[in-house]
XYZ file of C-alpha atoms in Angstrom:
664
model
C 179.449 161.167 168.331
C 176.603 163.510 167.477
C 173.277 162.860 165.903
C 174.413 163.943 162.462
C 177.347 161.620 162.525
C 175.100 158.715 163.640
C 172.637 159.391 160.839
C 175.375 159.444 158.235
C 176.722 156.137 159.566
C 173.324 154.470 159.395
C 172.843 155.764 155.888
C 176.152 154.303 154.763
C 175.348 150.927 156.394
C 171.858 150.850 154.795
C 173.189 151.554 151.363
C 175.728 148.803 151.834
C 173.104 146.262 152.891
C 170.794 147.310 150.063
C 173.589 147.057 147.565
C 174.491 143.618 148.779
C 170.880 142.460 148.406
C 170.719 143.874 144.916
C 173.898 142.053 144.047
C 172.437 138.719 145.280
C 169.277 139.317 143.268
C 171.233 139.967 140.107
C 173.317 136.850 140.647
C 170.154 134.802 141.311
C 168.467 136.114 138.153
C 171.541 135.157 136.179
C 171.538 131.676 137.763
C 167.809 131.260 137.068
C 168.254 132.151 133.411
C 170.840 129.366 133.202
C 168.594 127.010 135.216
C 165.732 127.640 132.770
C 167.799 125.845 130.138
C 169.061 123.133 132.513
C 172.447 124.587 133.581
C 173.659 124.925 137.152
C 174.794 128.337 138.530
C 176.694 129.727 141.483
C 173.798 129.457 143.899
C 171.574 126.935 142.083
C 172.429 123.246 141.772
C 170.756 120.232 140.127
C 170.184 117.062 142.112
C 169.137 113.699 140.621
C 167.187 111.179 142.667
C 169.218 108.005 143.132
C 167.832 105.159 141.005
C 165.497 107.454 139.068
C 167.344 109.024 136.183
C 164.303 110.974 134.994
C 163.632 112.627 138.378
C 165.605 115.847 138.964
C 165.300 118.698 141.441
C 166.771 122.202 141.569
C 168.086 123.587 144.892
C 169.143 127.120 145.889
C 171.970 127.878 148.301
C 170.688 128.311 151.863
C 172.865 131.408 152.318
C 170.629 133.222 149.850
C 168.077 135.665 151.205
C 164.885 133.847 152.185
C 162.703 136.058 150.039
C 164.912 135.378 147.030
C 164.859 131.645 147.806
C 161.058 131.651 147.657
C 161.117 133.432 144.318
C 163.551 130.864 142.975
C 161.450 127.923 144.161
C 158.489 129.275 142.182
C 160.499 129.059 138.970
C 162.152 125.688 139.691
C 159.184 123.564 138.379
C 159.634 125.239 135.012
C 163.341 124.423 135.061
C 162.687 120.807 135.997
C 160.072 120.466 133.247
C 162.481 121.811 130.658
C 165.185 119.366 131.673
C 162.739 116.447 131.594
C 161.386 117.441 128.172
C 164.838 118.007 126.748
C 166.062 114.585 127.867
C 162.892 112.957 126.477
C 163.454 114.655 123.122
C 166.993 113.326 122.959
C 166.006 109.762 123.863
C 162.882 109.545 121.680
C 164.483 111.024 118.601
C 165.686 107.522 117.787
C 163.418 105.552 115.423
C 163.556 102.448 117.589
C 160.907 104.042 119.801
C 158.510 104.276 116.884
C 157.361 106.870 114.393
C 154.796 108.438 116.721
C 157.344 109.018 119.479
C 159.754 110.365 116.887
C 157.135 112.820 115.592
C 156.166 113.761 119.151
C 159.811 114.407 119.997
C 160.152 116.589 116.883
C 157.135 118.649 117.959
C 158.598 118.995 121.453
C 161.922 120.089 119.979
C 160.156 122.858 118.039
C 158.339 123.852 121.228
C 161.615 123.988 123.174
C 163.111 126.240 120.501
C 160.317 128.719 121.158
C 160.922 128.325 124.871
C 164.658 128.908 124.468
C 163.924 131.986 122.364
C 161.836 133.311 125.264
C 164.727 132.688 127.685
C 167.119 134.452 125.312
C 164.827 137.479 125.212
C 164.703 137.533 129.013
C 168.479 137.319 129.137
C 168.701 140.255 126.741
C 166.449 142.290 128.971
C 168.589 141.292 131.944
C 171.763 142.486 130.237
C 170.055 145.806 129.653
C 169.268 145.873 133.416
C 165.554 145.887 132.634
C 164.674 142.546 134.330
C 163.938 142.144 138.020
C 163.210 138.953 139.930
C 159.495 139.849 139.924
C 159.638 140.516 136.185
C 161.272 137.138 135.574
C 158.455 135.403 137.440
C 155.882 137.452 135.566
C 157.208 136.380 132.151
C 157.751 132.724 133.146
C 154.378 132.157 134.782
C 152.320 131.665 131.524
C 154.782 129.005 130.317
C 154.711 127.031 133.565
C 151.312 125.420 132.987
C 152.199 124.247 129.476
C 155.560 122.839 130.551
C 154.077 120.978 133.496
C 151.298 119.505 131.329
C 153.897 118.236 128.865
C 155.984 116.877 131.749
C 152.996 114.901 133.005
C 152.538 113.314 129.570
C 156.238 112.561 129.214
C 156.481 110.915 132.649
C 153.596 108.585 131.774
C 155.023 107.786 128.352
C 158.425 106.994 129.848
C 157.083 105.042 132.831
C 154.850 102.818 130.672
C 157.094 102.775 127.606
C 154.188 103.954 125.456
C 154.361 103.992 121.677
C 151.991 104.414 118.763
C 148.302 104.526 119.662
C 148.992 104.709 123.402
C 150.898 108.000 123.001
C 148.112 109.522 120.888
C 145.431 108.428 123.330
C 147.388 109.839 126.275
C 147.830 113.201 124.548
C 144.139 113.345 123.683
C 143.001 112.446 127.195
C 145.331 115.063 128.712
C 144.030 117.684 126.299
C 140.453 116.920 127.337
C 141.458 117.082 131.004
C 142.787 120.634 130.473
C 139.474 121.989 129.237
C 139.684 124.880 131.733
C 143.000 126.150 130.374
C 142.562 126.982 126.703
C 146.268 127.713 126.118
C 147.432 124.383 127.532
C 144.668 122.498 125.788
C 145.556 124.134 122.479
C 149.201 123.153 122.963
C 148.357 119.515 123.720
C 146.035 119.324 120.713
C 148.829 120.716 118.546
C 151.180 118.047 119.926
C 148.560 115.371 119.199
C 148.210 116.520 115.614
C 151.958 116.566 115.096
C 152.448 113.124 116.660
C 149.538 111.672 114.669
C 150.968 112.662 111.278
C 153.314 109.677 111.233
C 150.453 107.401 112.334
C 148.100 108.776 109.703
C 150.689 108.136 107.009
C 150.544 104.409 107.938
C 146.752 104.568 107.944
C 146.711 106.356 104.599
C 148.705 103.623 102.887
C 146.481 100.939 104.378
C 143.152 102.415 103.275
C 144.450 103.587 99.886
C 146.682 100.656 98.913
C 145.880 97.795 101.303
C 149.484 97.683 102.535
C 150.676 97.753 106.144
C 153.878 99.810 106.234
C 154.485 99.577 109.975
C 158.178 98.904 110.706
C 157.856 99.523 114.446
C 154.597 97.654 115.102
C 152.584 100.747 116.039
C 149.537 100.373 113.792
C 146.288 99.113 115.328
C 145.887 96.445 112.625
C 147.941 93.265 113.010
C 148.968 91.040 110.104
C 149.382 87.287 110.554
C 151.626 86.330 107.641
C 151.480 82.634 108.533
C 147.892 82.491 107.236
C 147.834 82.187 103.453
C 144.857 82.489 101.113
C 145.278 78.855 100.043
C 144.158 77.779 103.542
C 140.570 78.854 102.774
C 140.016 75.653 100.786
C 141.333 73.495 103.652
C 140.635 75.310 106.917
C 137.067 74.756 108.144
C 137.278 77.793 110.456
C 138.249 80.105 107.560
C 140.871 81.770 109.738
C 142.449 83.559 106.797
C 139.544 85.921 106.246
C 138.976 86.557 109.953
C 142.503 86.489 111.318
C 144.969 87.373 108.530
C 144.267 90.977 109.475
C 142.808 91.816 112.872
C 142.374 94.733 115.253
C 144.711 95.178 118.186
C 143.612 96.418 121.594
C 145.326 99.809 121.325
C 143.253 101.843 118.891
C 143.524 105.644 118.708
C 140.412 107.045 120.328
C 139.665 109.307 117.358
C 139.576 106.195 115.119
C 137.774 103.835 117.525
C 134.334 104.256 115.917
C 135.605 103.539 112.404
C 138.285 100.959 113.199
C 136.195 98.152 111.712
C 135.642 100.098 108.493
C 139.361 100.825 108.242
C 140.201 97.145 108.743
C 137.704 96.070 106.093
C 138.854 98.678 103.562
C 142.442 97.457 103.627
C 141.330 93.811 103.527
C 139.334 94.443 100.358
C 142.248 96.208 98.674
C 144.580 93.424 99.768
C 142.330 90.796 98.149
C 142.563 92.633 94.846
C 146.339 92.875 95.174
C 146.445 89.111 95.819
C 144.465 88.686 92.584
C 147.127 90.603 90.678
C 145.228 93.882 90.415
C 147.202 96.919 91.576
C 144.166 98.923 92.631
C 144.581 102.233 94.419
C 141.904 104.468 95.837
C 141.850 107.755 93.899
C 143.518 110.338 96.136
C 143.089 114.105 95.905
C 144.444 116.911 98.044
C 141.212 116.891 100.052
C 141.564 113.187 100.828
C 144.998 113.375 102.409
C 144.993 112.010 105.950
C 147.788 114.149 107.309
C 145.684 115.773 110.004
C 142.450 115.368 111.915
C 140.280 117.721 113.859
C 136.816 118.776 114.817
C 135.696 118.962 111.163
C 136.011 115.161 110.943
C 137.306 115.386 107.382
C 139.331 112.226 107.950
C 136.106 110.313 108.571
C 134.859 111.268 105.123
C 138.165 110.121 103.628
C 137.870 106.705 105.277
C 134.247 106.354 104.194
C 135.090 107.234 100.586
C 138.002 104.769 100.553
C 135.777 102.007 101.961
C 133.050 102.559 99.377
C 135.570 102.496 96.546
C 137.342 99.341 97.773
C 134.071 97.563 98.510
C 132.603 98.378 95.106
C 135.735 97.374 93.211
C 136.101 94.026 94.995
C 132.416 93.190 94.656
C 132.528 93.997 90.963
C 135.677 91.899 90.537
C 134.211 88.832 92.245
C 130.796 89.088 90.614
C 131.873 89.935 87.072
C 135.431 88.746 86.574
C 135.131 85.564 88.656
C 131.357 85.029 88.132
C 130.376 84.293 91.720
C 126.672 83.883 90.912
C 127.469 81.461 88.100
C 129.675 79.398 90.392
C 127.010 79.282 93.098
C 124.415 78.283 90.513
C 126.693 75.483 89.328
C 127.139 74.242 92.891
C 123.356 74.317 93.260
C 122.990 72.123 90.162
C 125.314 69.435 91.500
C 125.417 69.567 95.293
C 121.775 70.553 95.804
C 120.637 68.262 92.947
C 118.944 71.039 91.002
C 119.730 69.120 87.800
C 119.846 65.459 88.729
C 120.064 63.707 85.369
C 123.809 63.189 85.763
C 123.223 61.697 89.217
C 120.749 59.109 87.913
C 123.264 57.983 85.312
C 126.080 57.997 87.862
C 124.119 55.924 90.376
C 123.412 53.370 87.652
C 127.011 52.932 86.503
C 128.592 53.277 89.973
C 126.161 51.052 91.851
C 128.588 48.179 92.236
C 131.355 50.406 93.621
C 129.022 52.297 95.964
C 127.775 49.053 97.516
C 131.273 48.352 98.861
C 132.422 49.284 102.349
C 133.757 52.808 102.532
C 137.352 51.662 103.117
C 137.238 49.339 100.088
C 136.031 51.900 97.554
C 138.327 53.167 94.820
C 137.912 56.941 94.726
C 139.771 57.048 91.399
C 137.252 54.666 89.839
C 134.349 56.680 91.217
C 135.903 59.845 89.796
C 136.216 58.315 86.334
C 132.585 57.146 86.496
C 131.509 60.607 87.623
C 133.393 62.201 84.720
C 131.680 59.776 82.340
C 128.248 60.649 83.766
C 128.977 64.370 83.463
C 130.181 64.104 79.858
C 127.208 62.042 78.682
C 124.430 64.141 80.257
C 123.242 67.747 80.096
C 125.952 68.644 82.626
C 128.491 68.585 79.788
C 127.190 72.012 78.694
C 128.193 73.525 82.043
C 131.740 74.954 81.807
C 132.143 74.458 85.558
C 131.467 70.706 85.539
C 135.186 69.981 85.419
C 135.532 71.484 88.894
C 133.366 68.713 90.334
C 135.162 65.931 92.179
C 134.032 63.011 94.299
C 135.160 61.930 97.743
C 134.310 59.245 100.280
C 133.903 60.281 103.907
C 134.752 58.055 106.861
C 131.478 58.426 108.768
C 127.774 58.896 108.201
C 126.073 62.279 107.889
C 124.863 62.171 111.476
C 128.312 61.560 112.895
C 129.722 64.236 110.627
C 127.202 66.738 111.955
C 128.174 66.074 115.552
C 131.748 67.136 114.809
C 130.852 70.552 113.441
C 131.318 72.811 116.431
C 129.899 76.000 114.928
C 126.471 74.602 113.973
C 123.570 75.341 116.287
C 122.483 71.726 116.711
C 119.532 71.477 119.082
C 119.245 68.742 121.672
C 122.738 67.500 121.056
C 122.393 64.964 123.841
C 119.741 63.216 121.773
C 122.131 63.107 118.852
C 124.796 61.184 120.714
C 122.788 57.982 120.681
C 122.525 57.933 116.888
C 124.035 54.587 116.065
C 126.568 54.375 113.311
C 125.885 51.455 110.942
C 128.220 48.555 111.650
C 129.598 48.581 108.124
C 128.578 51.691 106.240
C 128.892 51.579 102.474
C 129.653 54.161 99.851
C 125.975 54.956 99.617
C 126.155 56.501 103.112
C 129.591 58.097 102.731
C 129.767 59.221 99.108
C 129.956 62.956 98.557
C 130.747 65.492 95.873
C 133.289 68.253 96.262
C 134.054 71.343 94.254
C 137.317 73.029 93.305
C 137.113 76.636 94.461
C 139.801 79.091 93.433
C 140.844 82.359 95.036
C 139.145 84.828 95.531
C 135.830 82.909 95.373
C 137.123 80.840 98.297
C 136.426 83.881 100.487
C 132.701 83.264 99.970
C 132.715 79.528 99.222
C 135.134 78.541 101.962
C 135.850 75.093 103.359
C 133.133 75.663 105.944
C 130.540 76.625 103.324
C 131.497 73.688 101.096
C 131.211 71.290 104.047
C 127.654 72.471 104.652
C 126.813 71.978 100.980
C 128.222 68.459 101.214
C 126.117 67.609 104.278
C 122.972 68.615 102.414
C 124.091 66.696 99.320
C 124.791 63.517 101.267
C 121.345 63.642 102.866
C 119.666 64.226 99.490
C 121.817 61.568 97.820
C 120.805 58.932 100.342
C 117.140 59.930 100.027
C 117.491 59.520 96.247
C 119.005 56.078 96.815
C 116.071 55.059 99.020
C 113.664 56.348 96.365
C 115.413 54.323 93.630
C 115.269 51.152 95.712
C 111.578 51.612 96.418
C 110.922 52.328 92.736
C 112.632 49.033 91.937
C 110.368 47.275 94.440
C 107.319 48.974 92.942
C 108.297 47.792 89.475
C 108.455 44.225 90.806
C 104.939 44.589 92.113
C 103.780 45.965 88.805
C 105.354 42.970 87.080
C 103.064 40.520 88.904
C 99.871 42.556 88.518
C 98.630 40.019 85.939
C 98.279 37.490 88.739
C 95.057 37.545 90.674
C 96.683 38.809 93.852
C 93.709 40.598 95.374
C 93.550 39.827 99.073
C 96.918 38.087 99.064
C 100.276 39.032 100.563
C 101.358 40.655 97.271
C 98.432 43.052 97.462
C 99.339 43.978 101.027
C 102.981 44.426 100.047
C 101.984 46.650 97.134
C 100.083 48.981 99.447
C 103.041 49.158 101.837
C 105.418 49.892 98.965
C 103.172 52.713 97.803
C 103.071 54.187 101.344
C 106.840 54.090 101.578
C 107.232 55.702 98.160
C 104.770 58.353 99.177
C 106.859 59.069 102.289
C 110.214 59.353 100.513
C 108.761 61.351 97.600
C 107.073 63.726 100.033
C 110.323 64.138 101.952
C 112.259 64.881 98.760
C 109.565 67.286 97.584
C 109.720 69.116 100.902
C 113.523 69.303 100.852
C 113.771 70.563 97.280
C 110.639 72.658 96.690
C 109.851 73.819 100.233
C 113.383 74.419 101.512
C 116.210 74.597 98.977
C 114.517 76.299 96.046
C 112.755 79.147 97.943
C 115.785 79.838 100.121
C 118.048 79.899 97.071
C 115.876 82.530 95.374
C 115.872 84.666 98.534
C 119.664 84.456 98.732
C 120.049 85.188 95.024
C 117.989 88.352 95.394
C 120.020 89.494 98.381
C 123.306 88.878 96.608
C 122.197 91.126 93.775
C 121.723 94.061 96.163
C 124.701 93.378 98.471
C 127.022 96.347 98.941
C 130.139 94.514 100.099
C 131.795 91.119 100.038
C 131.093 90.747 103.761
C 127.379 91.136 103.045
C 127.711 88.460 100.356
C 129.392 86.124 102.851
C 126.704 86.864 105.427
C 123.819 86.169 103.016
C 125.490 82.987 101.731
C 126.176 81.652 105.235
C 122.622 82.500 106.315
C 121.276 80.564 103.325
C 123.342 77.474 104.177
C 122.499 77.535 107.883
C 118.796 77.991 107.129
C 118.859 75.101 104.649
C 120.678 72.841 107.117
C 118.125 73.673 109.766
C 115.042 73.258 107.591
C 116.457 70.051 106.096
C 116.303 68.697 109.682
C 120.072 68.235 109.858
C 120.294 70.409 112.971
C 117.423 68.609 114.714
C 118.814 65.255 115.929
C 115.512 63.977 117.317
C 113.745 64.434 113.988
C 116.606 63.309 111.792
C 116.906 60.146 113.856
C 113.271 59.306 113.080
C 113.736 60.041 109.388
C 116.857 57.877 109.238
C 114.966 55.045 110.922
C 112.171 55.325 108.358
C 114.689 55.318 105.500
C 116.364 52.265 106.989
C 113.022 50.421 107.111
C 112.359 51.380 103.480
C 115.727 49.975 102.416
C 115.211 46.774 104.388
C 111.792 46.310 102.823
C 113.084 47.064 99.301
C 115.869 44.519 99.773
C 113.337 41.897 100.926
C 110.805 42.594 98.159
C 112.235 40.134 95.645
C 112.172 37.368 98.244
C 108.611 38.243 99.309
C 107.271 38.350 95.758
C 109.059 35.159 94.665
C 107.580 33.268 97.594
C 104.133 34.682 96.857
C 104.417 33.652 93.183
C 105.410 30.114 94.168
C 102.087 29.583 96.001
C 99.795 29.543 92.933
C 102.322 27.310 91.144
C 101.859 24.764 93.897
C 98.107 25.143 93.554
C 98.415 24.462 89.847
C 100.371 21.290 90.445
C 97.758 19.952 92.840
C 94.537 20.485 90.873
C 95.478 21.964 87.518
C 94.018 25.404 88.324
C 95.990 28.586 88.603
C 95.359 31.051 91.342
C 92.457 29.130 92.874
C 93.848 29.592 96.333
C 92.627 26.183 97.307
C 94.742 23.036 97.578
C 93.493 19.493 97.344
C 93.903 17.311 100.346
C 95.677 14.700 98.243
C 99.043 16.266 99.029
C 99.147 17.285 102.740
C 102.898 18.005 102.710
C 102.570 20.495 99.881
C 99.601 22.106 101.581
C 101.649 22.528 104.740
C 104.571 23.939 102.753
C 102.394 26.478 100.952
C 100.686 27.559 104.161
C 104.028 27.978 105.909
C 105.412 30.122 103.096
C 102.244 32.180 102.874
C 102.345 32.759 106.619
C 106.030 33.779 106.522
C 105.417 36.256 103.701
C 102.371 37.723 105.416
C 104.159 37.999 108.769
C 107.164 39.741 107.179
C 104.975 42.253 105.369
C 102.885 42.908 108.468
C 106.027 43.411 110.511
C 107.405 45.974 108.033
C 104.003 47.657 107.925
C 103.700 47.894 111.720
C 107.200 49.248 112.185
C 106.892 51.747 109.353
C 103.491 53.054 110.480
C 104.652 53.252 114.101
C 107.742 55.285 113.194
C 105.716 57.489 110.866
C 103.090 58.207 113.496
C 105.715 58.876 116.153
C 106.764 61.858 114.055
C 103.387 63.524 114.587
C 103.791 64.593 118.249
C 107.409 65.666 117.632
C 106.421 67.818 114.677
C 103.371 69.151 116.479
C 105.341 70.269 119.555
C 108.177 71.738 117.516
C 106.151 73.486 114.823
C 105.177 76.343 117.166
C 108.804 77.441 117.439
C 109.744 76.316 113.913
C 106.896 77.090 111.449
C 108.571 75.234 108.576
C 107.889 71.970 110.428
C 104.177 72.483 109.724
C 104.899 72.126 106.009
C 106.983 69.058 106.734
C 104.100 67.478 108.664
C 101.693 68.183 105.819
C 103.910 66.483 103.276
C 105.276 63.531 105.240
C 102.177 62.698 107.270
C 99.909 63.169 104.266
C 97.839 66.061 105.604
C 98.097 67.839 102.278
C 99.133 65.073 99.942
C 95.704 63.975 98.837
C 94.603 67.389 97.766
């Protein structure tokens, strides 16, 4: 065979090999176009990993040319991403996975339609024999990054069963992570916006109507329906206001900084709905929350909704329900601002209040209280009918120790405060107040309990004052007798010292603590911008009053209670002391016919001995009361002195009780 024949043979063989390669390339392109939409071909197959339904891989026949195999493997990630996304769309299109997943799946479906349109265009070019394997790779390459980014998100959503806020946060974090690829980042931001529309519709109804329309539990605000508004008058912890609506852990990152404002806005609107007012925030086209972005327009919408809801609720509570008037009425009765009714009540209820606390008839006390209210200046107060009486089971000091939220200093010192063996109604009587919704948000069970603690302390101080006034009147009744230098004179001085103590204490409590603090609170309530500010100012007022009334200082209150106890013991013994002292001059008169001479004749030694014994007993009793009272009073000085540096109000207390400023 010659050279020409050999050349012709080689040429024929080369064309055959080239034609065969071209044929394989065309078949592979056709298979890849099918694979791009998740369909197997003649040389390309789909394999699923056993036990992992969402993990798939594409494989090319090993008989294919190696160069063509490498080209195919470059495009396989795009094919796998499409299949993963398509299956996710099908599974998450069901509402049981939540509105956010449903919206995300809808956005992915729209994206896949664009992707499928691209594949259709490539197939058209292929049918026109205008698409090579290199051209296919060229056109697919820009889409690969976007598809893989979406696949990463989908795998995490599926693996962790994300829904609601978690999906939005994942999309946002992935978008931020793709800062170097503007196309991918733009796609992920678009997906975030689309998925957030359903979430923002829930948010919109909450901040504009105060309603949680969250059928799949995706919203970041939880509602505890077991807590009802009626519990505010019973529950000391006021759980309704704090826990009826609360924030969950999963909060969309773009709402994290205003989550508290969003929660509060809906709570305010909900209160008005509970009051029977169907209040809605005025909504315009600019205030729709159907999208969010870098312009932060949604933040302005939330702020405007909050200001409207806050203003409407504050106006409702202040004007319609007269919060200030109710607080002023409570001040009249529980802080003894107008005490004429109390004086009358203590007179007519004395017999019942002297009984043991478990023997008292609350119904009888209530009827006596109603009588006192109707026959005094309190009858002009329209709120006086809301006043009720109750009898506690323990003293004020024991009641304080059970209040876990109060900042009681030196609690260990408070544990040794002895409860009286048989406490009477005078130690356990208290007033209560009927508070209706929505004022119970501000004047809750906790707030009312604090008012009652202050009232009980003041009430007992008033009782001590009345007893000492009775003793002082007895002394004034025997002033006609020449008692100078006798036991009566000494007793009169002691009675005046005790009255000075209790009057100074009451003056401090009312004019140095309650009245100034009330005026400060009243001023703050007038300028408050929200109901939460009102609650804060009111609670601050009560806590400050409790503290400055010594009720949170066990060491001091123990001393004061001891002094009050001595005053009551002395007042109870006064009649006996004075009657014995009056009997002495009568004995003198019988012996020598002179009254008040102070000298007894020696004719009657037994009577002399009897008079001297009585005089000695009276003097010893008075001296004992005097020593104990002065000792307890002086023991207050170092306590007040050491504590006044940290608590300046104790300086005023020292001036009043210890007499540093009383003689001015």
